[in-house]
Amino acid sequence: MTANPETCDIFCAVVDNYGDIGVSWRLARQLANEHGISVRLWVDDLASFGKLCPEVDAALGEQRCREVEVRRWDKDFPAVTPAGLVIEAFACKLPESYVEAMAAQEHKPVWLNLEYLSAEEWVEGAHRLPSPHSRLPLTKYFFFPGFTAKTGGLLLERGLLARRDAFQADRASLTPALSQREREFWRSVGVPERAADELRVSLFSYENDAVTGLLRAWEQGAMRVVCCVPEGRVLPQVAAFFGQANGTAGDAWQRGNLSVYVLPFVEQERYDELLWACDVNLVRGEDSCVRAQWAGKPCVWHIYPQHDGVHMQKLRALSDLYGVGLPAAAHQANAALWLAWNGEGDISAAWSAYAAQLEPLEHHATAWSAKLAANDLALNLLAFSRQVA
Ligand code: TRH
């Protein structure tokens, strides 16, 4: 007899920033809303969660949100019957009592560790590997997201690319005009509509030594650049460029050919719209990097820095994979800008070379998103769970 895969517990420990909860929340919603699974999402930091989904009340131990049962993951873990499918996000440690309860089930739950995203080659070999528990009759499986068919794929909500296309629709026409949705979006964040002669970029990154050089390149460049910066870690550096101590949503600064608008940190769906509405997106970590790829626009990745420096290998791996199919000059410009944005190289020269390749980069970004869409993480995860149940 198999466990009931129609129920799912997802455990998310927020280590740092928003990526852990960003991915867990996306997966929870997708399983509940698109696959009819009864999902409980256990989160140890509801305040961070509330930034991505303002409906979440950080004071509540239990609540329902968008068809997902959200439970605060406190130290004293309650006695609950484990779900048929148990997902620990990013190797967070499940409560011991819960693991014991899993082992005590007649039909053992399917237990998956949803891993961090990497384009490195070893991921294909590690994806779906079993890891038997040292003491209990349980097996945990590693489930790796990724960019190739031999990995678990990427989270992609049903209809997302069609919604993106509708949002961006009029831009492709001969007389470019903004769609109503795009107009509404800019109005809602207090930023003027985009003009035909400007390059609009979004900037979401960690503190970054290359920021000043990039802002200067935009300020002194031939093209008008409008840069939208959501409130967050890089904002003090951007503010300092304009001689300000810090910034807050609603601030706007201008110098030379560069205008900067400070945006509020918006909920996840609206952040997608920001990515769809910009020509180039500077993104970070894991989830925003994937969302920028779904936007079908050129993107520049600030990777989450690790102390041992292994993040640069990860950066190169995605840059190499992403570059397949790009004309050589565009591939080189993309790779050089990603490296310079992560501390290796001259950011000003890298931006000039990149700006000269925007057309092929844009074509490639659209084709890349279509190619990736064939490998849907939620579908793969459910198929695998049913196979090993
Ligand atoms: O916040 P992050 O830096 O998270 C990181 C990474 O995931 C990294 O891999 C992980 O190891 C580390 O945390 C612990 O970047 P990320 O992954 O892009 O997550 C940001 C989330 O915030 C994403 O879901 C998009 C969302 N977001 C909004 O919802 N609204 C906004 O206005 C912005 C700027 C982001």
Short mmCIF file of C-alpha atoms and ligand atoms in Angstrom, two decimals:
data_model
loop_
_atom_site.label_atom_id
_atom_site.label_comp_id
_atom_site.label_asym_id
_atom_site.label_seq_id
_atom_site.Cartn_x
_atom_site.Cartn_y
_atom_site.Cartn_z
CA MET A 1 0.00 0.00 0.00
CA THR A 2 1.25 3.46 -0.80
CA ALA A 3 1.19 6.65 1.23
CA ASN A 4 -1.39 9.26 0.30
CA PRO A 5 0.40 11.65 -2.07
CA GLU A 6 -2.61 13.98 -2.06
CA THR A 7 -1.39 15.56 1.18
CA CYS A 8 1.90 17.39 1.49
CA ASP A 9 3.92 18.98 4.28
CA ILE A 10 6.54 21.49 3.16
CA PHE A 11 9.11 22.63 5.74
CA CYS A 12 10.92 25.91 5.25
CA ALA A 13 13.56 27.36 7.55
CA VAL A 14 14.38 30.91 6.52
CA VAL A 15 18.18 31.08 6.59
CA ASP A 16 18.71 34.47 5.12
CA ASN A 17 16.89 36.79 2.74
CA TYR A 18 13.80 35.66 0.83
CA GLY A 19 14.87 32.83 -1.46
CA ASP A 20 14.01 29.92 0.83
CA ILE A 21 10.49 31.09 1.53
CA GLY A 22 10.13 32.47 -2.00
CA VAL A 23 10.62 29.02 -3.52
CA SER A 24 8.70 27.13 -0.81
CA TRP A 25 5.69 29.42 -1.10
CA ARG A 26 5.66 29.12 -4.88
CA LEU A 27 5.79 25.34 -4.71
CA ALA A 28 3.10 25.20 -2.01
CA ARG A 29 0.73 27.34 -4.06
CA GLN A 30 1.35 25.39 -7.21
CA LEU A 31 0.74 22.00 -5.58
CA ALA A 32 -2.44 23.28 -3.91
CA ASN A 33 -3.89 25.42 -6.70
CA GLU A 34 -2.91 23.46 -9.78
CA HIS A 35 -2.74 19.90 -8.52
CA GLY A 36 -5.46 19.85 -5.86
CA ILE A 37 -3.09 18.69 -3.14
CA SER A 38 -3.80 19.53 0.45
CA VAL A 39 -0.66 21.45 1.45
CA ARG A 40 0.60 22.47 4.90
CA LEU A 41 3.50 24.91 4.76
CA TRP A 42 5.60 25.09 7.94
CA VAL A 43 7.64 28.31 8.13
CA ASP A 44 9.88 29.44 10.98
CA ASP A 45 9.84 33.14 10.03
CA LEU A 46 6.44 34.51 9.10
CA ALA A 47 7.70 38.10 9.05
CA SER A 48 9.93 37.40 6.03
CA PHE A 49 7.08 35.45 4.44
CA GLY A 50 4.81 38.48 4.91
CA LYS A 51 7.06 40.56 2.65
CA LEU A 52 6.31 38.22 -0.27
CA CYS A 53 2.67 37.75 0.64
CA PRO A 54 1.20 40.61 2.71
CA GLU A 55 -1.92 38.54 3.50
CA VAL A 56 0.15 36.45 5.92
CA ASP A 57 -0.38 37.47 9.54
CA ALA A 58 2.90 36.92 11.40
CA ALA A 59 1.05 36.71 14.73
CA LEU A 60 -0.97 33.62 13.78
CA GLY A 61 0.22 30.09 14.44
CA GLU A 62 -2.21 28.69 11.87
CA GLN A 63 -3.90 30.35 8.91
CA ARG A 64 -5.11 29.63 5.39
CA CYS A 65 -3.66 31.60 2.58
CA ARG A 66 -4.40 31.05 -1.11
CA GLU A 67 -5.59 27.49 -0.48
CA VAL A 68 -2.48 26.64 1.54
CA GLU A 69 -2.53 25.89 5.26
CA VAL A 70 0.27 28.02 6.68
CA ARG A 71 1.66 26.87 10.04
CA ARG A 72 4.24 28.67 12.11
CA TRP A 73 7.13 26.27 12.73
CA ASP A 74 7.84 26.77 16.43
CA LYS A 75 10.45 25.00 18.56
CA ASP A 76 7.74 22.97 20.31
CA PHE A 77 6.48 21.01 17.37
CA PRO A 78 2.90 19.75 17.71
CA ALA A 79 1.95 16.08 17.35
CA VAL A 80 0.54 15.87 13.83
CA THR A 81 -0.04 13.03 11.39
CA PRO A 82 2.60 13.40 8.67
CA ALA A 83 1.43 14.02 5.13
CA GLY A 84 1.92 11.46 2.36
CA LEU A 85 4.51 13.69 0.71
CA VAL A 86 7.05 15.46 2.91
CA ILE A 87 9.31 18.11 1.40
CA GLU A 88 12.17 19.64 3.34
CA ALA A 89 13.26 22.75 1.53
CA PHE A 90 17.00 23.24 1.16
CA ALA A 91 18.04 20.51 3.62
CA CYS A 92 16.38 22.14 6.61
CA LYS A 93 16.28 19.74 9.57
CA LEU A 94 12.84 18.27 10.24
CA PRO A 95 11.63 18.10 13.85
CA GLU A 96 12.76 14.80 15.41
CA SER A 97 9.24 14.03 16.66
CA TYR A 98 7.90 14.48 13.13
CA VAL A 99 10.50 12.12 11.67
CA GLU A 100 9.61 9.52 14.32
CA ALA A 101 5.95 9.95 13.39
CA MET A 102 6.83 9.43 9.70
CA ALA A 103 8.59 6.18 10.58
CA ALA A 104 5.60 5.04 12.63
CA GLN A 105 3.20 5.32 9.67
CA GLU A 106 2.06 2.06 8.17
CA HIS A 107 2.52 3.56 4.72
CA LYS A 108 5.73 5.52 4.89
CA PRO A 109 5.54 9.05 3.49
CA VAL A 110 7.61 9.99 0.46
CA TRP A 111 10.38 12.23 1.80
CA LEU A 112 12.16 14.66 -0.51
CA ASN A 113 14.87 17.20 0.08
CA LEU A 114 14.30 19.99 -2.42
CA GLU A 115 17.82 21.21 -3.10
CA TYR A 116 19.30 24.55 -4.14
CA LEU A 117 19.42 25.38 -7.83
CA SER A 118 22.62 24.95 -9.77
CA ALA A 119 23.50 24.56 -13.44
CA GLU A 120 26.62 22.52 -12.60
CA GLU A 121 26.97 19.17 -14.33
CA TRP A 122 27.13 17.05 -11.16
CA VAL A 123 23.49 17.91 -10.42
CA GLU A 124 22.25 15.47 -13.07
CA GLY A 125 24.01 12.62 -11.26
CA ALA A 126 22.77 13.59 -7.80
CA HIS A 127 19.15 14.25 -8.75
CA ARG A 128 16.76 11.61 -7.29
CA LEU A 129 19.48 9.79 -5.30
CA PRO A 130 18.16 7.97 -2.22
CA SER A 131 19.56 8.49 1.25
CA PRO A 132 18.37 5.81 3.70
CA HIS A 133 17.87 6.98 7.29
CA SER A 134 20.61 5.67 9.60
CA ARG A 135 18.18 4.28 12.16
CA LEU A 136 14.59 4.44 10.99
CA PRO A 137 12.83 2.65 8.12
CA LEU A 138 12.74 5.77 5.98
CA THR A 139 14.44 6.92 2.78
CA LYS A 140 14.94 10.51 1.82
CA TYR A 141 15.48 11.44 -1.85
CA PHE A 142 17.41 14.40 -3.19
CA PHE A 143 15.38 16.39 -5.66
CA PHE A 144 17.40 18.91 -7.64
CA PRO A 145 15.88 21.71 -9.66
CA GLY A 146 17.84 22.52 -12.76
CA PHE A 147 18.05 23.64 -16.35
CA THR A 148 18.43 20.34 -18.21
CA ALA A 149 16.10 17.43 -18.89
CA LYS A 150 18.00 15.19 -16.47
CA THR A 151 17.24 17.48 -13.52
CA GLY A 152 13.98 18.29 -11.75
CA GLY A 153 13.36 21.41 -13.85
CA LEU A 154 12.07 24.75 -12.62
CA LEU A 155 8.93 26.02 -10.92
CA LEU A 156 6.62 27.46 -13.54
CA GLU A 157 3.02 28.30 -12.75
CA ARG A 158 0.42 27.17 -15.26
CA GLY A 159 -0.27 29.95 -17.77
CA LEU A 160 2.59 32.16 -16.57
CA LEU A 161 4.19 32.60 -19.98
CA ALA A 162 0.83 33.38 -21.59
CA ARG A 163 0.17 36.02 -18.92
CA ARG A 164 3.64 37.43 -19.54
CA ASP A 165 3.02 37.54 -23.28
CA ALA A 166 -0.28 39.38 -22.81
CA PHE A 167 1.42 41.86 -20.50
CA GLN A 168 4.21 42.47 -23.00
CA ALA A 169 2.04 42.07 -26.11
CA ASP A 170 1.90 45.53 -27.53
CA ARG A 171 5.62 46.04 -27.22
CA ALA A 172 6.25 43.68 -30.08
CA SER A 173 3.98 45.58 -32.43
CA LEU A 174 5.29 47.94 -35.07
CA THR A 175 4.08 50.97 -33.17
CA PRO A 176 5.11 49.98 -29.69
CA ALA A 177 2.52 50.83 -27.08
CA LEU A 178 2.19 49.76 -23.51
CA SER A 179 -0.43 47.20 -22.56
CA GLN A 180 -3.07 48.31 -20.08
CA ARG A 181 -1.58 45.95 -17.48
CA GLU A 182 1.83 47.50 -17.88
CA ARG A 183 0.42 50.99 -17.56
CA GLU A 184 -1.39 49.96 -14.39
CA PHE A 185 1.76 48.43 -13.06
CA TRP A 186 3.84 51.58 -13.45
CA ARG A 187 1.07 53.68 -11.96
CA SER A 188 0.81 51.35 -8.95
CA VAL A 189 4.51 51.70 -8.11
CA GLY A 190 4.61 55.44 -8.74
CA VAL A 191 6.99 55.34 -11.71
CA PRO A 192 6.31 57.18 -15.00
CA GLU A 193 5.44 55.06 -18.01
CA ARG A 194 8.37 53.99 -20.10
CA ALA A 195 9.33 56.09 -23.08
CA ALA A 196 10.32 54.65 -26.46
CA ASP A 197 13.89 55.96 -26.33
CA GLU A 198 14.90 54.69 -22.91
CA LEU A 199 16.35 51.49 -21.55
CA ARG A 200 14.47 50.44 -18.43
CA VAL A 201 16.22 48.18 -15.96
CA SER A 202 15.34 46.69 -12.60
CA LEU A 203 18.05 46.34 -9.95
CA PHE A 204 17.73 43.76 -7.17
CA SER A 205 21.04 42.69 -5.70
CA TYR A 206 23.10 42.29 -2.56
CA GLU A 207 25.61 44.93 -1.51
CA ASN A 208 27.85 45.07 -4.55
CA ASP A 209 31.21 46.78 -5.14
CA ALA A 210 30.41 47.14 -8.83
CA VAL A 211 27.29 49.26 -8.28
CA THR A 212 28.99 52.64 -8.41
CA GLY A 213 30.82 51.79 -11.63
CA LEU A 214 27.63 50.58 -13.29
CA LEU A 215 25.61 53.62 -12.23
CA ARG A 216 28.40 55.84 -13.55
CA ALA A 217 28.41 53.99 -16.88
CA TRP A 218 24.66 54.57 -17.16
CA GLU A 219 24.95 58.20 -16.12
CA GLN A 220 27.63 58.88 -18.74
CA GLY A 221 26.35 56.53 -21.44
CA ALA A 222 24.71 57.48 -24.73
CA MET A 223 21.42 55.81 -23.86
CA ARG A 224 18.82 57.13 -21.39
CA VAL A 225 18.60 54.57 -18.58
CA VAL A 226 15.73 54.38 -16.11
CA CYS A 227 16.63 52.14 -13.19
CA CYS A 228 14.02 50.78 -10.78
CA VAL A 229 15.41 49.71 -7.42
CA PRO A 230 13.16 47.87 -4.97
CA GLU A 231 13.87 48.69 -1.34
CA GLY A 232 16.56 46.35 -0.05
CA ARG A 233 20.21 45.65 0.54
CA VAL A 234 21.74 47.52 -2.40
CA LEU A 235 19.71 50.68 -1.90
CA PRO A 236 22.14 52.49 0.47
CA GLN A 237 24.87 52.20 -2.19
CA VAL A 238 22.58 53.56 -4.89
CA ALA A 239 21.52 56.39 -2.60
CA ALA A 240 25.18 57.17 -1.81
CA PHE A 241 25.85 57.54 -5.54
CA PHE A 242 23.40 60.44 -5.47
CA GLY A 243 24.86 61.85 -2.23
CA GLN A 244 22.01 60.52 -0.07
CA ALA A 245 22.34 58.60 3.21
CA ASN A 246 19.63 56.13 2.17
CA GLY A 247 16.47 55.90 0.14
CA THR A 248 12.89 54.88 0.55
CA ALA A 249 10.08 53.91 -1.83
CA GLY A 250 8.96 56.93 -3.78
CA ASP A 251 12.42 58.55 -3.96
CA ALA A 252 13.64 59.53 -7.43
CA TRP A 253 17.11 60.76 -8.40
CA GLN A 254 18.53 61.86 -11.71
CA ARG A 255 22.01 62.64 -13.06
CA GLY A 256 23.25 62.72 -16.64
CA ASN A 257 21.47 60.03 -18.62
CA LEU A 258 20.46 58.06 -15.54
CA SER A 259 17.19 58.27 -13.62
CA VAL A 260 16.60 56.08 -10.59
CA TYR A 261 13.25 55.31 -8.96
CA VAL A 262 13.01 53.57 -5.62
CA LEU A 263 10.18 51.04 -5.57
CA PRO A 264 8.47 49.37 -2.65
CA PHE A 265 9.21 45.69 -2.15
CA VAL A 266 6.09 44.25 -3.80
CA GLU A 267 4.40 40.89 -3.50
CA GLN A 268 5.73 38.05 -5.65
CA GLU A 269 3.24 38.29 -8.53
CA ARG A 270 3.87 42.01 -8.89
CA TYR A 271 7.61 41.50 -8.87
CA ASP A 272 7.09 39.29 -11.93
CA GLU A 273 5.36 42.23 -13.59
CA LEU A 274 8.33 44.46 -12.86
CA LEU A 275 10.58 41.91 -14.57
CA TRP A 276 8.22 41.64 -17.55
CA ALA A 277 8.07 45.43 -17.88
CA CYS A 278 11.83 46.08 -17.94
CA ASP A 279 14.30 45.63 -20.79
CA VAL A 280 17.09 44.24 -18.59
CA ASN A 281 16.76 42.80 -15.10
CA LEU A 282 19.53 42.61 -12.53
CA VAL A 283 18.56 39.84 -10.15
CA ARG A 284 20.10 37.83 -7.34
CA GLY A 285 20.08 34.57 -5.39
CA GLU A 286 17.92 31.83 -6.82
CA ASP A 287 14.25 32.63 -7.24
CA SER A 288 14.48 36.11 -8.77
CA CYS A 289 17.09 34.75 -11.17
CA VAL A 290 14.62 32.11 -12.38
CA ARG A 291 11.79 34.63 -12.58
CA ALA A 292 13.99 36.89 -14.72
CA GLN A 293 14.53 33.97 -17.08
CA TRP A 294 10.75 33.44 -17.31
CA ALA A 295 10.45 37.17 -18.11
CA GLY A 296 12.17 36.44 -21.41
CA LYS A 297 14.39 39.50 -21.05
CA PRO A 298 18.16 39.78 -20.76
CA CYS A 299 19.22 39.40 -17.14
CA VAL A 300 22.33 39.89 -15.05
CA TRP A 301 22.83 37.63 -12.06
CA HIS A 302 24.30 38.61 -8.70
CA ILE A 303 24.85 35.19 -7.19
CA TYR A 304 24.47 34.56 -3.44
CA PRO A 305 28.07 34.77 -2.21
CA GLN A 306 29.50 31.82 -0.29
CA HIS A 307 32.56 32.05 1.94
CA ASP A 308 34.52 29.36 0.11
CA GLY A 309 34.04 31.08 -3.24
CA VAL A 310 32.25 28.10 -4.83
CA HIS A 311 29.52 30.45 -6.00
CA MET A 312 31.74 31.60 -8.88
CA GLN A 313 31.74 28.06 -10.25
CA LYS A 314 27.95 28.08 -10.10
CA LEU A 315 27.88 31.44 -11.83
CA ARG A 316 30.11 30.22 -14.66
CA ALA A 317 28.07 27.04 -15.05
CA LEU A 318 24.84 28.94 -15.67
CA SER A 319 26.56 31.53 -17.81
CA ASP A 320 28.01 28.76 -20.03
CA LEU A 321 24.71 26.93 -20.33
CA TYR A 322 22.72 30.09 -20.93
CA GLY A 323 25.15 31.15 -23.63
CA VAL A 324 24.61 28.08 -25.81
CA GLY A 325 22.93 29.29 -28.98
CA LEU A 326 23.92 32.93 -28.52
CA PRO A 327 26.14 34.50 -31.17
CA ALA A 328 29.75 34.51 -29.89
CA ALA A 329 29.98 38.26 -29.24
CA ALA A 330 26.73 38.29 -27.28
CA HIS A 331 27.73 35.20 -25.31
CA GLN A 332 31.03 36.79 -24.42
CA ALA A 333 29.41 40.10 -23.46
CA ASN A 334 26.87 38.33 -21.27
CA ALA A 335 29.51 36.22 -19.52
CA ALA A 336 31.80 39.23 -18.98
CA LEU A 337 29.03 41.34 -17.45
CA TRP A 338 27.93 38.56 -15.11
CA LEU A 339 31.55 38.14 -13.97
CA ALA A 340 32.15 41.88 -13.55
CA TRP A 341 28.87 42.27 -11.62
CA ASN A 342 30.20 39.58 -9.27
CA GLY A 343 33.57 41.23 -8.76
CA GLU A 344 35.70 39.88 -11.63
CA GLY A 345 36.38 42.47 -14.31
CA ASP A 346 35.78 46.04 -15.38
CA ILE A 347 32.08 46.78 -15.03
CA SER A 348 32.11 49.84 -17.24
CA ALA A 349 33.72 48.07 -20.22
CA ALA A 350 31.52 45.04 -19.62
CA TRP A 351 28.37 47.18 -19.71
CA SER A 352 29.37 48.88 -23.00
CA ALA A 353 29.96 45.53 -24.66
CA TYR A 354 26.67 44.18 -23.28
CA ALA A 355 24.67 47.23 -24.37
CA ALA A 356 25.91 46.70 -27.92
CA GLN A 357 24.47 43.16 -27.88
CA LEU A 358 21.03 43.86 -26.49
CA GLU A 359 19.17 42.78 -29.60
CA PRO A 360 20.57 39.22 -29.83
CA LEU A 361 20.40 38.96 -26.04
CA GLU A 362 16.70 39.79 -26.11
CA HIS A 363 15.94 37.22 -28.85
CA HIS A 364 17.87 34.62 -26.96
CA ALA A 365 16.12 35.36 -23.66
CA THR A 366 12.71 34.67 -25.20
CA ALA A 367 13.87 31.44 -26.83
CA TRP A 368 15.59 30.35 -23.61
CA SER A 369 12.41 30.74 -21.56
CA ALA A 370 10.43 28.70 -24.10
CA LYS A 371 13.07 25.97 -24.00
CA LEU A 372 13.12 25.78 -20.20
CA ALA A 373 9.33 25.66 -19.96
CA ALA A 374 9.31 22.04 -21.10
CA ASN A 375 10.70 20.86 -17.75
CA ASP A 376 8.17 21.61 -15.02
CA LEU A 377 9.38 21.02 -11.46
CA ALA A 378 5.99 20.51 -9.80
CA LEU A 379 4.96 17.89 -12.39
CA ASN A 380 8.32 16.13 -12.13
CA LEU A 381 8.20 16.14 -8.36
CA LEU A 382 4.71 14.64 -8.26
CA ALA A 383 5.56 12.01 -10.88
CA PHE A 384 8.66 11.01 -8.93
CA SER A 385 6.74 10.90 -5.63
CA ARG A 386 4.15 8.57 -7.15
CA GLN A 387 6.90 6.39 -8.58
CA VAL A 388 8.71 5.90 -5.26
CA ALA A 389 5.59 5.81 -3.04
O1 TRH B 1 16.44 36.85 -1.23
P1 TRH B 1 17.49 36.10 -1.95
O2 TRH B 1 18.82 36.66 -1.89
O3 TRH B 1 17.52 34.63 -1.40
C1 TRH B 1 18.71 33.90 -1.26
C2 TRH B 1 18.89 32.94 -2.42
O4 TRH B 1 17.78 32.15 -2.71
C3 TRH B 1 20.06 32.03 -2.17
O5 TRH B 1 20.15 31.07 -3.18
C4 TRH B 1 19.87 31.36 -0.82
O6 TRH B 1 20.93 30.53 -0.60
C5 TRH B 1 19.80 32.43 0.24
O7 TRH B 1 18.67 33.26 -0.02
C6 TRH B 1 19.68 31.85 1.64
O8 TRH B 1 17.12 36.01 -3.52
P2 TRH B 1 15.96 35.26 -4.28
O9 TRH B 1 16.18 33.79 -4.24
O10 TRH B 1 15.88 35.87 -5.57
O11 TRH B 1 14.63 35.57 -3.48
C7 TRH B 1 14.00 36.79 -3.52
C8 TRH B 1 12.49 36.60 -3.46
O12 TRH B 1 11.87 37.85 -3.24
C9 TRH B 1 11.91 36.04 -4.74
O13 TRH B 1 10.89 35.11 -4.45
C10 TRH B 1 11.30 37.27 -5.42
C11 TRH B 1 10.85 38.04 -4.23
N1 TRH B 1 10.62 39.48 -4.39
C12 TRH B 1 9.34 39.97 -4.24
O14 TRH B 1 8.40 39.18 -4.00
N2 TRH B 1 9.13 41.29 -4.35
C13 TRH B 1 10.12 42.18 -4.61
O15 TRH B 1 9.86 43.41 -4.69
C14 TRH B 1 11.44 41.66 -4.79
C15 TRH B 1 12.56 42.61 -5.11
C16 TRH B 1 11.65 40.31 -4.67
#
